[in-house]
Coordinates of C-alpha atoms in Angstrom, one line a residue:
X1 CA -23.0 -12.7 93.3
X2 CA -26.7 -12.8 93.1
X3 CA -29.2 -14.0 95.7
X4 CA -29.8 -17.2 93.6
X5 CA -26.1 -17.9 93.7
X6 CA -26.1 -17.5 97.4
X7 CA -28.8 -20.1 97.9
X8 CA -26.8 -22.6 95.8
X9 CA -23.3 -21.9 97.0
X10 CA -24.1 -21.9 100.7
X11 CA -26.5 -24.8 100.7
X12 CA -23.9 -27.4 101.4
X13 CA -24.5 -31.1 101.2
X14 CA -25.6 -33.8 103.5
X15 CA -23.6 -33.7 106.6
X16 CA -22.1 -30.3 105.9
X17 CA -23.3 -27.1 107.6
X18 CA -25.5 -24.6 105.9
X19 CA -25.4 -21.0 106.5
X20 CA -28.9 -20.3 107.8
X21 CA -27.2 -18.3 110.6
X22 CA -25.3 -16.2 108.1
X23 CA -28.4 -15.1 106.1
X24 CA -31.3 -15.7 108.5
X25 CA -31.0 -12.7 110.8
X26 CA -31.1 -9.0 110.4
X27 CA -27.5 -8.8 111.7
X28 CA -26.0 -10.4 108.7
X29 CA -23.5 -8.3 106.7
X30 CA -21.7 -9.1 103.5
X31 CA -18.4 -7.7 102.2
X32 CA -16.0 -8.6 99.4
X33 CA -16.4 -9.5 95.8
X34 CA -19.5 -8.3 94.0
X35 CA -22.1 -9.5 96.4
X36 CA -24.1 -7.7 99.1
X37 CA -26.5 -5.5 97.3
X38 CA -28.5 -8.4 95.8
X39 CA -29.4 -10.2 99.0
X40 CA -32.6 -8.2 99.6
X41 CA -35.3 -7.9 97.0
X42 CA -35.8 -4.4 95.6
X43 CA -38.7 -2.5 97.0
X44 CA -41.8 -2.3 94.9
X45 CA -42.1 0.9 92.7
X46 CA -44.1 3.7 94.4
X47 CA -47.7 4.2 93.2
X48 CA -48.2 7.0 90.8
X49 CA -51.2 9.0 89.8
X50 CA -52.4 9.6 86.3
X51 CA -51.3 13.2 86.1
X52 CA -48.6 13.1 88.7
X53 CA -45.2 14.7 88.4
X54 CA -43.8 11.5 86.9
X55 CA -46.2 11.8 84.0
X56 CA -45.4 15.4 83.4
X57 CA -41.7 14.6 83.4
X58 CA -42.2 11.9 80.8
X59 CA -44.2 14.3 78.7
X60 CA -41.4 16.9 79.0
X61 CA -38.9 14.2 77.9
X62 CA -41.0 13.2 74.9
X63 CA -41.4 16.8 73.8
X64 CA -37.7 17.5 74.1
X65 CA -36.8 14.4 72.1
X66 CA -37.1 16.2 68.8
X67 CA -34.5 18.9 69.6
X68 CA -32.0 16.6 71.3
X69 CA -32.5 14.0 68.5
X70 CA -31.8 16.6 65.9
X71 CA -28.6 17.7 67.6
X72 CA -27.4 14.1 68.1
X73 CA -28.2 13.1 64.5
X74 CA -26.4 16.1 63.0
X75 CA -23.4 15.5 65.3
X76 CA -23.2 11.8 64.5
X77 CA -23.5 12.3 60.7
X78 CA -21.1 15.2 60.5
X79 CA -18.4 13.6 62.8
X80 CA -18.5 10.2 61.2
X81 CA -18.8 11.2 57.6
X82 CA -16.1 13.9 58.0
X83 CA -13.7 11.5 59.8
X84 CA -14.3 8.6 57.3
X85 CA -14.2 10.9 54.3
X86 CA -10.9 12.4 55.3
X87 CA -9.4 9.1 56.4
X88 CA -7.3 9.0 53.3
X89 CA -5.4 12.0 54.7
X90 CA -3.4 12.3 57.9
X91 CA -6.2 14.3 59.7
X92 CA -9.1 11.9 59.0
X93 CA -8.6 9.4 61.7
X94 CA -7.7 12.0 64.4
X95 CA -10.9 13.9 63.5
X96 CA -12.9 10.7 63.7
X97 CA -11.3 10.0 67.1
X98 CA -12.2 13.5 68.3
X99 CA -15.7 13.0 67.1
X100 CA -16.0 9.7 69.1
X101 CA -14.6 11.5 72.1
X102 CA -17.3 14.1 71.8
X103 CA -19.9 11.4 71.4
X104 CA -19.2 10.3 75.0
X105 CA -20.2 13.8 76.1
X106 CA -23.4 13.6 74.1
X107 CA -24.1 10.2 75.8
X108 CA -23.4 11.7 79.2
X109 CA -26.0 14.5 78.6
X110 CA -28.6 12.0 77.4
X111 CA -28.1 9.9 80.4
X112 CA -28.5 13.0 82.6
X113 CA -31.7 13.9 80.8
X114 CA -33.1 10.4 81.2
X115 CA -32.0 10.4 84.9
X116 CA -33.8 13.7 85.6
X117 CA -37.0 13.2 83.6
X118 CA -37.4 9.4 83.4
X119 CA -35.9 8.5 86.7
X120 CA -33.6 6.0 84.9
X121 CA -30.4 5.5 86.8
X122 CA -27.7 4.5 84.2
X123 CA -24.1 4.2 85.5
X124 CA -21.5 6.2 83.7
X125 CA -19.1 4.1 81.6
X126 CA -15.5 3.7 82.8
X127 CA -13.0 6.2 81.4
X128 CA -10.9 5.1 78.5
X129 CA -7.7 3.5 79.8
X130 CA -4.6 5.7 79.4
X131 CA -2.3 4.6 76.5
X132 CA 1.1 6.0 75.9
X133 CA 1.6 8.5 73.1
X134 CA -0.6 9.8 70.3
X135 CA -1.1 6.5 68.5
X136 CA -2.1 4.7 71.7
X137 CA -4.8 7.3 72.4
X138 CA -5.9 7.1 68.7
X139 CA -6.3 3.4 68.7
X140 CA -8.1 3.3 72.1
X141 CA -10.5 6.0 71.0
X142 CA -11.3 4.5 67.6
X143 CA -12.3 1.1 69.1
X144 CA -14.3 2.6 72.0
X145 CA -17.6 0.7 72.0
X146 CA -19.4 3.2 74.2
X147 CA -18.7 6.1 71.7
X148 CA -19.8 4.0 68.7
X149 CA -23.1 3.0 70.4
X150 CA -23.7 6.6 71.3
X151 CA -23.3 7.5 67.6
X152 CA -25.7 4.8 66.6
X153 CA -28.1 6.2 69.2
X154 CA -27.9 9.6 67.6
X155 CA -28.6 8.2 64.2
X156 CA -31.7 6.2 65.0
X157 CA -33.1 8.8 67.4
X158 CA -34.2 11.4 64.8
X159 CA -37.2 9.5 63.4
X160 CA -38.1 8.3 66.9
X161 CA -37.9 11.9 68.2
X162 CA -40.2 13.1 65.4
X163 CA -42.7 10.4 66.3
X164 CA -42.6 11.0 70.0
X165 CA -42.8 14.8 69.7
X166 CA -45.7 14.6 67.3
X167 CA -47.7 12.0 69.3
X168 CA -47.0 13.7 72.7
X169 CA -48.0 17.1 71.3
X170 CA -51.2 15.9 69.7
X171 CA -52.1 13.8 72.7
X172 CA -51.5 16.8 74.9
X173 CA -54.1 18.9 72.9
X174 CA -56.6 16.3 71.6
X175 CA -56.2 13.0 73.5
X176 CA -56.2 14.4 77.0
X177 CA -57.9 11.4 78.8
X178 CA -55.4 8.8 77.5
X179 CA -52.4 11.1 77.6
X180 CA -50.8 9.4 80.8
X181 CA -51.0 6.0 79.2
X182 CA -49.5 7.2 75.9
X183 CA -46.8 9.0 77.7
X184 CA -46.0 6.0 79.8
X185 CA -45.8 3.7 76.8
X186 CA -43.6 6.0 74.8
X187 CA -41.4 6.7 77.8
X188 CA -40.9 3.0 78.4
X189 CA -39.7 2.6 74.9
X190 CA -37.3 5.5 75.5
X191 CA -36.1 3.9 78.6
X192 CA -35.3 0.7 76.8
X193 CA -33.5 2.6 74.1
X194 CA -31.4 4.5 76.5
X195 CA -30.7 1.5 78.6
X196 CA -29.7 -0.6 75.6
X197 CA -27.4 1.9 73.8
X198 CA -26.2 4.3 76.4
X199 CA -25.5 1.9 79.3
X200 CA -21.9 0.8 80.0
X201 CA -20.8 -2.5 78.6
X202 CA -22.6 -4.2 81.5
X203 CA -20.6 -7.2 82.8
X204 CA -17.4 -6.2 80.9
X205 CA -17.4 -2.7 82.3
X206 CA -18.1 -3.8 85.8
X207 CA -15.5 -6.6 85.5
X208 CA -12.8 -4.2 84.4
X209 CA -13.6 -1.9 87.3
X210 CA -13.5 -4.8 89.8
X211 CA -10.2 -6.1 88.4
X212 CA -8.6 -2.7 88.6
X213 CA -9.7 -2.3 92.2
X214 CA -8.7 -5.9 93.1
X215 CA -5.3 -5.4 91.5
X216 CA -4.7 -2.4 93.8
X217 CA -5.7 -4.5 96.8
X218 CA -3.4 -7.4 95.8
X219 CA -0.5 -5.0 95.3
X220 CA -1.1 -3.2 98.6
X221 CA -1.4 -6.5 100.5
X222 CA 1.8 -7.9 98.9
X223 CA 3.7 -4.8 99.9
X224 CA 2.3 -4.9 103.4
X225 CA 3.4 -8.6 103.7
X226 CA 6.9 -7.8 102.5
X227 CA 7.2 -4.9 105.0
X228 CA 5.9 -7.2 107.8
X229 CA 8.5 -9.9 106.9
X230 CA 11.3 -7.4 106.7
X231 CA 10.3 -5.9 110.1
X232 CA 10.0 -9.4 111.7
X233 CA 13.4 -10.4 110.4
X234 CA 15.0 -7.1 111.4
X235 CA 13.5 -6.9 114.9
X236 CA 13.5 -10.6 115.7
X237 CA 15.9 -13.2 114.2
X238 CA 18.4 -10.7 112.9
X239 CA 18.7 -8.9 116.2
X240 CA 19.2 -12.2 118.0
X241 CA 21.8 -13.4 115.5
X242 CA 23.7 -10.1 115.9
X243 CA 23.7 -10.5 119.7
X244 CA 24.7 -14.2 119.3
X245 CA 27.7 -13.2 117.1
X246 CA 28.8 -10.6 119.7
X247 CA 28.4 -13.1 122.6
X248 CA 30.4 -15.8 120.8
X249 CA 33.1 -13.2 120.0
X250 CA 33.4 -12.3 123.7
X251 CA 33.4 -16.0 124.7
X252 CA 36.2 -16.6 122.3
X253 CA 38.3 -13.8 123.9
X254 CA 37.7 -15.3 127.4
X255 CA 38.2 -18.9 126.4
X256 CA 41.8 -19.1 127.6
X257 CA 41.8 -16.6 130.4
X258 CA 38.4 -17.4 132.0
X259 CA 37.1 -20.8 130.8
X260 CA 34.1 -20.9 133.2
X261 CA 32.8 -17.4 132.1
X262 CA 33.4 -18.4 128.5
X263 CA 31.4 -21.6 129.0
X264 CA 28.5 -19.7 130.5
X265 CA 28.6 -17.3 127.6
X266 CA 28.5 -20.1 125.1
X267 CA 25.6 -21.7 127.0
X268 CA 23.7 -18.3 126.8
X269 CA 24.5 -18.2 123.1
X270 CA 23.1 -21.6 122.7
X271 CA 19.8 -20.4 124.2
X272 CA 19.8 -17.4 121.8
X273 CA 20.2 -19.9 118.9
X274 CA 17.1 -21.8 120.0
X275 CA 15.1 -18.6 120.3
X276 CA 16.3 -17.4 116.8
X277 CA 15.3 -20.8 115.3
X278 CA 11.9 -20.6 116.9
X279 CA 11.3 -17.1 115.5
X280 CA 12.4 -18.2 112.1
X281 CA 10.0 -21.2 112.2
X282 CA 7.2 -18.9 113.3
X283 CA 8.0 -16.5 110.4
X284 CA 8.1 -19.4 107.9
X285 CA 4.8 -20.6 109.2
X286 CA 3.4 -17.1 108.7
X287 CA 4.6 -17.1 105.1
X288 CA 3.4 -20.6 104.2
X289 CA 3.3 -23.4 106.7
X290 CA 5.0 -26.6 105.8
X291 CA 2.1 -28.7 107.1
X292 CA -0.2 -27.1 104.6
X293 CA 2.0 -28.0 101.7
X294 CA 2.7 -31.5 103.0
X295 CA -0.7 -32.6 104.4
X296 CA -3.4 -30.2 103.2
X297 CA -6.0 -28.1 104.8
X298 CA -7.3 -30.6 107.3
X299 CA -4.0 -31.0 109.1
X300 CA -3.0 -27.3 108.7
X301 CA -6.3 -26.1 110.2
X302 CA -6.0 -28.6 113.1
X303 CA -2.6 -27.2 113.8
X304 CA -3.7 -23.6 113.8
X305 CA -6.8 -24.4 115.9
X306 CA -4.6 -26.0 118.5
X307 CA -3.0 -22.6 119.2
X308 CA -6.4 -21.0 119.7
X309 CA -7.3 -20.1 123.3
X310 CA -10.7 -21.9 123.2
X311 CA -11.4 -25.5 122.1
X312 CA -12.0 -25.7 118.3
X313 CA -13.7 -28.5 116.4
X314 CA -12.4 -28.7 112.8
X315 CA -14.4 -30.5 110.1
X316 CA -13.0 -30.6 106.5
X317 CA -15.0 -32.4 103.9
X318 CA -13.2 -32.2 100.6
X319 CA -12.8 -35.0 98.1
X320 CA -9.7 -33.3 96.6
X321 CA -7.4 -30.5 97.4
X322 CA -8.0 -27.1 95.8
X323 CA -5.3 -25.2 93.9
X324 CA -2.4 -24.0 96.0
X325 CA -3.3 -20.4 95.9
X326 CA -6.9 -21.0 97.0
X327 CA -5.7 -23.4 99.7
X328 CA -3.3 -20.8 101.1
X329 CA -6.0 -18.1 101.2
X330 CA -8.4 -20.5 102.9
X331 CA -5.8 -21.3 105.5
X332 CA -4.9 -17.7 106.3
X333 CA -8.6 -16.7 106.4
X334 CA -9.4 -19.3 109.0
X335 CA -6.2 -18.5 110.9
X336 CA -7.1 -14.8 111.1
X337 CA -10.7 -15.6 112.1
X338 CA -9.5 -17.9 114.9
X339 CA -7.1 -15.1 116.1
X340 CA -10.2 -12.9 116.4
X341 CA -11.9 -15.6 118.4
X342 CA -9.0 -15.7 120.8
X343 CA -8.7 -12.0 121.1
X344 CA -12.2 -10.6 121.0
X345 CA -15.0 -13.1 121.3
X346 CA -14.8 -14.2 125.0
X347 CA -16.1 -17.6 123.7
X348 CA -16.0 -21.0 125.4
X349 CA -15.9 -23.0 122.2
X350 CA -15.6 -22.6 118.4
X351 CA -15.9 -24.7 115.3
X352 CA -14.4 -24.6 111.8
X353 CA -16.2 -26.2 108.8
X354 CA -14.8 -26.5 105.3
X355 CA -16.7 -27.9 102.4
X356 CA -17.2 -27.6 98.6
X357 CA -20.4 -26.5 97.0
X358 CA -20.2 -26.9 93.2
X359 CA -17.5 -24.4 92.0
X360 CA -17.1 -22.6 95.4
X361 CA -15.0 -23.4 98.5
X362 CA -16.9 -22.6 101.7
X363 CA -15.3 -21.9 105.1
X364 CA -17.3 -21.2 108.2
X365 CA -16.0 -20.2 111.6
X366 CA -18.5 -20.1 114.5
X367 CA -18.1 -19.2 118.2
X368 CA -20.4 -18.9 121.2
X369 CA -18.9 -15.6 122.3
X370 CA -20.4 -12.2 123.1
X371 CA -21.0 -11.3 119.4
X372 CA -21.3 -7.7 118.2
X373 CA -18.5 -8.0 115.7
X374 CA -18.4 -5.8 112.6
X375 CA -16.4 -4.8 109.7
X376 CA -15.3 -1.6 111.4
X377 CA -14.7 -2.9 114.9
X378 CA -10.9 -3.2 114.7
X379 CA -11.0 -7.0 114.2
X380 CA -9.4 -6.9 110.7
X381 CA -12.5 -8.2 109.0
X382 CA -12.7 -5.3 106.6
X383 CA -9.1 -6.0 105.4
X384 CA -9.9 -9.7 105.2
X385 CA -13.0 -9.0 103.1
X386 CA -10.9 -6.9 100.7
X387 CA -8.3 -9.7 100.3
X388 CA -11.1 -12.2 99.6
X389 CA -12.8 -9.8 97.2
X390 CA -9.5 -9.6 95.2
X391 CA -9.9 -13.3 94.2
X392 CA -13.8 -13.1 93.7
X393 CA -14.4 -14.2 97.2
X394 CA -17.1 -13.1 99.7
X395 CA -17.2 -12.7 103.4
X396 CA -20.5 -13.0 105.3
X397 CA -20.8 -11.9 108.9
X398 CA -23.6 -12.7 111.3
X399 CA -22.8 -11.4 114.8
X400 CA -25.8 -10.2 116.8
X401 CA -25.2 -8.7 120.3
X402 CA -25.0 -11.5 122.7
X403 CA -23.7 -14.0 120.1
X404 CA -23.2 -16.4 118.6
X405 CA -20.9 -15.2 115.8
X406 CA -20.8 -16.9 112.4
X407 CA -18.4 -15.9 109.7
X408 CA -18.7 -17.6 106.3
X409 CA -16.1 -17.1 103.6
X410 CA -16.7 -18.2 100.0
X411 CA -13.8 -18.7 97.6
X412 CA -13.8 -19.8 93.9
X413 CA -12.9 -23.4 93.6
X414 CA -10.0 -24.3 91.3
X415 CA -8.7 -27.9 91.2
X416 CA -5.0 -28.8 91.3
X417 CA -3.4 -30.1 88.1
X418 CA -3.9 -33.8 88.0
X419 CA -6.7 -33.7 90.7
X420 CA -4.5 -34.4 93.7
X421 CA -6.6 -36.2 96.3
X422 CA -7.3 -34.9 99.8
X423 CA -4.7 -35.6 102.4

């Protein structure tokens, strides 16, 4: 999420809170999703002298263009023509695939050269996804856009390499006064060429990497939830039900011989049943509360805020209910944040605000506690940020020492089928 997106998504509407506290102080921190690094403007480029080391690096890059372009051109022509020419045989396509695999290595070396001499930071493309068997590898390699763009780069670089080598060499000998300007202009064109042809597939590459990471977070979170449910059932309700069965068995044996003892045992078993039912209700509420399904976020958040150790004011301004998955994530996010308020904040009051800003659902939890919270402070905020990031959400924390603490969560908005109204 970019800084422009932040200003829109967190602006709110009339009567809804903004997030000036979340972004207005130096203590703000962002985690989750793809945001965080774009909040601060990049620093201005450092000043450079006419014949500084940057200029000499650019000249070295331009002079080396001819040799690297010649190698890249020969490799591209030979590998492509050989693979295509022999494609009528069984070895043609595998040779073409091998050539494309080698093109990735050529692109890596060119990115390293641009990084060292031009100061151009180009991320390495993602590795090709593993495919089962020979034919899976062949098909994946043949349709690799990174390798094909690298081959195109090798083909068009030869005439450009000749031009840059000639101009740089002549300028170095004859046009000395204007050499820095010529070098900078030619190097800028080189930067554009490298960035355009040797960069990863930008948004697609980043999106694939994010989805792969988010998938791992979702799987780990689901596994952890299943283990928690199993542990709660085994240690809680299941243990009570076992004790209840044993107690009722003993009461049955004493029913005729000692009715009073049997009645006391049955009464004790009745208490165990109540406790087991309460534990099962709490467990069901932890999986998905019935009040959320029946009455929506407003009622569900009011219910969870009533269990907080400090007074909580809840404000939900939604014209319609979001999709069930988003609604559930929003509920558990606020629930966990209010648990942190109860356990760690030492606050006297707190507030929960929920509103929609265009295609985003905004949640904000504030408290007037001691502050000083962080993503590594044992409050579970790092795990919460990971879970939000798995659904393209963002968690923003502003918690200076001395308070107050403001935590803002942003989720993508998805409407329910049929546009169910808010309840």
